[in-house]
PDB file of C-alpha atoms in Angstrom:
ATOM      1  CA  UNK A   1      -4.155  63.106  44.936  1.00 36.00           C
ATOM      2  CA  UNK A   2      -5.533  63.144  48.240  1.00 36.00           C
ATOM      3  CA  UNK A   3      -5.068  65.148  50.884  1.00 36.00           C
ATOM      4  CA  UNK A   4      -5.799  64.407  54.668  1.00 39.00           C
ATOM      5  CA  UNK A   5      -6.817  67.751  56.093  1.00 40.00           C
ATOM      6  CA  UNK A   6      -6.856  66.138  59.763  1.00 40.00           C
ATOM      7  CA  UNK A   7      -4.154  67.558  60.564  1.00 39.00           C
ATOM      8  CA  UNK A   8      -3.726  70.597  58.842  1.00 39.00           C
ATOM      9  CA  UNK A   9      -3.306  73.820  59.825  1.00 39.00           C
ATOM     10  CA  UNK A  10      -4.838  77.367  58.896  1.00 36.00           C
ATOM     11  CA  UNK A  11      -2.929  80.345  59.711  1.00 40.00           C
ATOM     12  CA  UNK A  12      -6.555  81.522  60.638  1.00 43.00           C
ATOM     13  CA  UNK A  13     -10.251  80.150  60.348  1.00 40.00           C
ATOM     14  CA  UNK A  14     -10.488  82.893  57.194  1.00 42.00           C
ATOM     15  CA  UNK A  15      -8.826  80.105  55.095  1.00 40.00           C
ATOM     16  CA  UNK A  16     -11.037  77.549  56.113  1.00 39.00           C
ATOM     17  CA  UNK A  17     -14.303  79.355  55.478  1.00 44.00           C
ATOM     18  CA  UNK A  18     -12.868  80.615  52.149  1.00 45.00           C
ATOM     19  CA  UNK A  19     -13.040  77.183  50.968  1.00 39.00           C
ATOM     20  CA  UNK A  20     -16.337  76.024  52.184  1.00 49.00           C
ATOM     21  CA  UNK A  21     -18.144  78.729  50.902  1.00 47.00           C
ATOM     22  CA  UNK A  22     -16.388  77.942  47.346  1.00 50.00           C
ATOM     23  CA  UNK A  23     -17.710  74.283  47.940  1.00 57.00           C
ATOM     24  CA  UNK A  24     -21.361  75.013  49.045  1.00 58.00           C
ATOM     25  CA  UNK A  25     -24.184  76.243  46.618  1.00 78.00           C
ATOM     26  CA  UNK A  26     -26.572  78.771  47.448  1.00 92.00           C
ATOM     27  CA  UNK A  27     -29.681  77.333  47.903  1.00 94.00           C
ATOM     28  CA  UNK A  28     -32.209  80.831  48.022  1.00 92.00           C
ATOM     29  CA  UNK A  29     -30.371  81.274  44.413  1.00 94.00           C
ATOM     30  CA  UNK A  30     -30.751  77.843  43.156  1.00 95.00           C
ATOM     31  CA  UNK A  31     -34.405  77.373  44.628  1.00 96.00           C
ATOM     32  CA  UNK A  32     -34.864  81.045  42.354  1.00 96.00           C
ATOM     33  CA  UNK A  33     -32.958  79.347  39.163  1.00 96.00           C
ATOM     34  CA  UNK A  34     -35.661  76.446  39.367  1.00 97.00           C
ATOM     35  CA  UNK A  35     -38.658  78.568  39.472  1.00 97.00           C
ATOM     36  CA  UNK A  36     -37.671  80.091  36.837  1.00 96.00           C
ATOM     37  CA  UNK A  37     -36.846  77.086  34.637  1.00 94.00           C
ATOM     38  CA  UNK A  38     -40.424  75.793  34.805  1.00 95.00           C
ATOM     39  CA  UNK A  39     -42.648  78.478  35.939  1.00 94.00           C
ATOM     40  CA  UNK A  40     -44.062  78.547  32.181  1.00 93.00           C
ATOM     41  CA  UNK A  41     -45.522  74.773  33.025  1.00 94.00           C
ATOM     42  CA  UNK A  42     -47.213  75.472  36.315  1.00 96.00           C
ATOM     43  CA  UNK A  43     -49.992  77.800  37.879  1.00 97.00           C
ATOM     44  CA  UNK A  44     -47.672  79.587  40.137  1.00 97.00           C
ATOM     45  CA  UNK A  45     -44.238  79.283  41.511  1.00 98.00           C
ATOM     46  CA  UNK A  46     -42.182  80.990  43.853  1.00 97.00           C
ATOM     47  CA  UNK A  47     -39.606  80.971  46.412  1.00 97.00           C
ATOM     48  CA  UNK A  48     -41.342  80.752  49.643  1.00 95.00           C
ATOM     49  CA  UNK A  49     -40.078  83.888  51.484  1.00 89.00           C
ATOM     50  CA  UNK A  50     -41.704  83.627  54.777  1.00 92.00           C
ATOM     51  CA  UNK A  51     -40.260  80.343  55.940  1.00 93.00           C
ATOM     52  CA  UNK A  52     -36.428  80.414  57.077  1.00 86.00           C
ATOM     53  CA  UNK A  53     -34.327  79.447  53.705  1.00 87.00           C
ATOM     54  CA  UNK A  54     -30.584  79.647  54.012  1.00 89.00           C
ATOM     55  CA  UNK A  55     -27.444  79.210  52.213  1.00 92.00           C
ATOM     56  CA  UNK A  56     -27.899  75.226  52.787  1.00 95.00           C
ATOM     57  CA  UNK A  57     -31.920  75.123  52.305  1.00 95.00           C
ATOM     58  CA  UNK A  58     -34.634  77.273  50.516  1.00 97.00           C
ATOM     59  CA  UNK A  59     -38.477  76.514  50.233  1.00 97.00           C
ATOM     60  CA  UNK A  60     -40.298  76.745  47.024  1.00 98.00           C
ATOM     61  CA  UNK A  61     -44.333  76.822  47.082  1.00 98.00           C
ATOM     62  CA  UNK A  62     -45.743  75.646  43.519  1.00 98.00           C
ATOM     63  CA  UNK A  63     -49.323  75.426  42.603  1.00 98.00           C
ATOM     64  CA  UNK A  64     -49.691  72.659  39.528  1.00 98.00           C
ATOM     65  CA  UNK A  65     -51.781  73.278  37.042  1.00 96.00           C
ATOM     66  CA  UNK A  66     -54.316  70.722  38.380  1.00 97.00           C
ATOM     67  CA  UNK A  67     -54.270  73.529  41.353  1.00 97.00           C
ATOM     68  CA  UNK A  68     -52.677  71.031  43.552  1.00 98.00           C
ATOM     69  CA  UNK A  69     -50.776  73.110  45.925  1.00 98.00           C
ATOM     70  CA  UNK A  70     -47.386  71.685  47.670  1.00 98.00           C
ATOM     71  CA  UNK A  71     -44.185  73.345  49.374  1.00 98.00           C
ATOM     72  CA  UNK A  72     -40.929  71.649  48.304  1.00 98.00           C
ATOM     73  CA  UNK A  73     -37.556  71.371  50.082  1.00 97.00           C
ATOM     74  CA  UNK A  74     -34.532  72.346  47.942  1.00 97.00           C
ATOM     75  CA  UNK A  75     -31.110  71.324  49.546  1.00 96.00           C
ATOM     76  CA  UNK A  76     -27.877  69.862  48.169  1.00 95.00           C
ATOM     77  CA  UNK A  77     -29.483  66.241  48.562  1.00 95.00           C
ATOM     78  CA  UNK A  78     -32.205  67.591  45.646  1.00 97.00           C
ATOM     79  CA  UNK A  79     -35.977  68.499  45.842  1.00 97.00           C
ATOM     80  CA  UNK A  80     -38.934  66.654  47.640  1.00 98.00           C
ATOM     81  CA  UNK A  81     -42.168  67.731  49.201  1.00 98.00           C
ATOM     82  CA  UNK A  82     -42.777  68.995  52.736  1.00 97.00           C
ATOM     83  CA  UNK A  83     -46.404  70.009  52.638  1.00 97.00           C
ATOM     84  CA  UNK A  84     -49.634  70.260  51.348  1.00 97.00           C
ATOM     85  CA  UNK A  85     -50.240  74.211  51.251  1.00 97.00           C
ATOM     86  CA  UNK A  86     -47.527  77.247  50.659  1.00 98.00           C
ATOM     87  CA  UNK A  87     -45.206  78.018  53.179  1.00 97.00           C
ATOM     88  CA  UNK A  88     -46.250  75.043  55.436  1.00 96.00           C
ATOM     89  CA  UNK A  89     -43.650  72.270  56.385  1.00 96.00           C
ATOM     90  CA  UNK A  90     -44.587  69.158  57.595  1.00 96.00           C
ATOM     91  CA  UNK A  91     -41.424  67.766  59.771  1.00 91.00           C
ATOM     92  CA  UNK A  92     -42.416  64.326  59.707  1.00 94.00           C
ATOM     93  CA  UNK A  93     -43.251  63.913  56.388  1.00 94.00           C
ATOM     94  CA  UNK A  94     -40.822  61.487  55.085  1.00 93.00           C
ATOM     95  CA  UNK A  95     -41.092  61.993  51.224  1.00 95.00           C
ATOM     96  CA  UNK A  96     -38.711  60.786  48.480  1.00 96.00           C
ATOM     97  CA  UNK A  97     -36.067  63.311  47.402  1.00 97.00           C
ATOM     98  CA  UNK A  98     -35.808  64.044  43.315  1.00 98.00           C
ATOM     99  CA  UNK A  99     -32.575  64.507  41.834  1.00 97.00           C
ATOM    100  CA  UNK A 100     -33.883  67.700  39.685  1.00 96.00           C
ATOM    101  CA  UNK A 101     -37.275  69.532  39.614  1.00 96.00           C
ATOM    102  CA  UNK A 102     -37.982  67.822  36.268  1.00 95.00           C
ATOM    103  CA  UNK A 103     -38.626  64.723  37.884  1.00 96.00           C
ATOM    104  CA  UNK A 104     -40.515  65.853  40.827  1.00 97.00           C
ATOM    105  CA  UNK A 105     -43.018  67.753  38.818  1.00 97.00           C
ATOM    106  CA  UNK A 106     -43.366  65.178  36.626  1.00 95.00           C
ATOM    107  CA  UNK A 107     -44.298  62.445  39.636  1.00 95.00           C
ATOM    108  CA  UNK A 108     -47.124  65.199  40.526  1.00 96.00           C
ATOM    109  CA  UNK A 109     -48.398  67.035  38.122  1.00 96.00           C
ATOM    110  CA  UNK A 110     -49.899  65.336  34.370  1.00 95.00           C
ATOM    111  CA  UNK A 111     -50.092  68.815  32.974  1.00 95.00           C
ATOM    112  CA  UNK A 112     -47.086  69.860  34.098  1.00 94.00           C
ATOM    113  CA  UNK A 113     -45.554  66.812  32.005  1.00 91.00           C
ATOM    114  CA  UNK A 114     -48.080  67.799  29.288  1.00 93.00           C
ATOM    115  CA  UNK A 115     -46.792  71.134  28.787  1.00 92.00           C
ATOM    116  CA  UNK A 116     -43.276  70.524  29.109  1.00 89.00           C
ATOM    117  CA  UNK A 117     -43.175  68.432  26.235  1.00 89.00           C
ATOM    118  CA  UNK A 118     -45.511  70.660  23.852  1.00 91.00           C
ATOM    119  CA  UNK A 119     -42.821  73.360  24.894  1.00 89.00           C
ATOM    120  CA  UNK A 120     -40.404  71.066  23.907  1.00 88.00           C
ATOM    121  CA  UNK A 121     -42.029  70.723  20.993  1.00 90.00           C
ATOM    122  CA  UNK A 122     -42.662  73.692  19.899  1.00 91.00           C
ATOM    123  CA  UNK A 123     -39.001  74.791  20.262  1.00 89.00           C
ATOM    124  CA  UNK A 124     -37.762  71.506  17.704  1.00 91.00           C
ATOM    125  CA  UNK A 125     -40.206  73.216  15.788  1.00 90.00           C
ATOM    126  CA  UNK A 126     -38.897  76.346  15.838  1.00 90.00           C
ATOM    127  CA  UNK A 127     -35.396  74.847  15.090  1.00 89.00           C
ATOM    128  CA  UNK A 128     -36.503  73.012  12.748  1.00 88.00           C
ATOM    129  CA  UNK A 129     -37.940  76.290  10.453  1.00 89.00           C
ATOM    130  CA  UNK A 130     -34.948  78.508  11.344  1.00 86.00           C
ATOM    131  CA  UNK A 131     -32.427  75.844  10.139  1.00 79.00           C
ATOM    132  CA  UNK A 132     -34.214  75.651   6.607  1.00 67.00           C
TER     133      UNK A 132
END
């Protein structure tokens, strides 16, 4: 059912913020979530804390294991690089956005693909012997 909110009316703006928060993620927590999903396949990782992250945005410098050095964008649209170097941001770089940090790591970094999938490997393994 859907609902045209045009027209509608909140007793006071309380209401209205209620549900947009309930509807917008976090980005400083998410951009913290991703580091730590794959800092165990990089050099370093973290959430850039000098440059202005917010609810809707958060930076995250990574350093590949090649020692390629990059600062990513994290928003709701997904993840894509915005500079060369940590904590710099490039406005009119115009790069492509990656739906999860899986992908974008994978489009930069060889070793980072390389030791994702020995991880992955190593935990089939591990399945493997503990369901014998």
């Amino acid at each position: 059912m859907e609902v045209d909110c045009n027209h509608c009316v909140f007793e006071d703006s309380s209401e209205l913020r209620d549900l947009d928060a309930a509807d917008v993620k976090d980005m400083r927590l998410e951009a913290q979530a991703v580091v730590n999903d794959v800092l165990f396949a990089v050099r370093e990782m973290h959430v850039a804390h000098s440059l202005q992250n917010a609810v809707d945005v958060a930076h995250i410098n990574v350093e590949t294991r090649e020692g390629n050095r990059y600062c990513l964008e994290l928003t709701e649209a997904g993840l894509r690089v915005v500079g060369y170097a940590f904590d710099q941001v490039d406005e009119s770089m115009m790069t492509q956005y990656h739906e999860t940090v899986y992908s974008l790591l994978d489009s930069l970094s060889p070793a980072y693909r390389e030791a994702f999938g020995n991880a992955l490997l190593q935990r089939l393994e591990r399945l493997n012997q503990n369901g014998r």
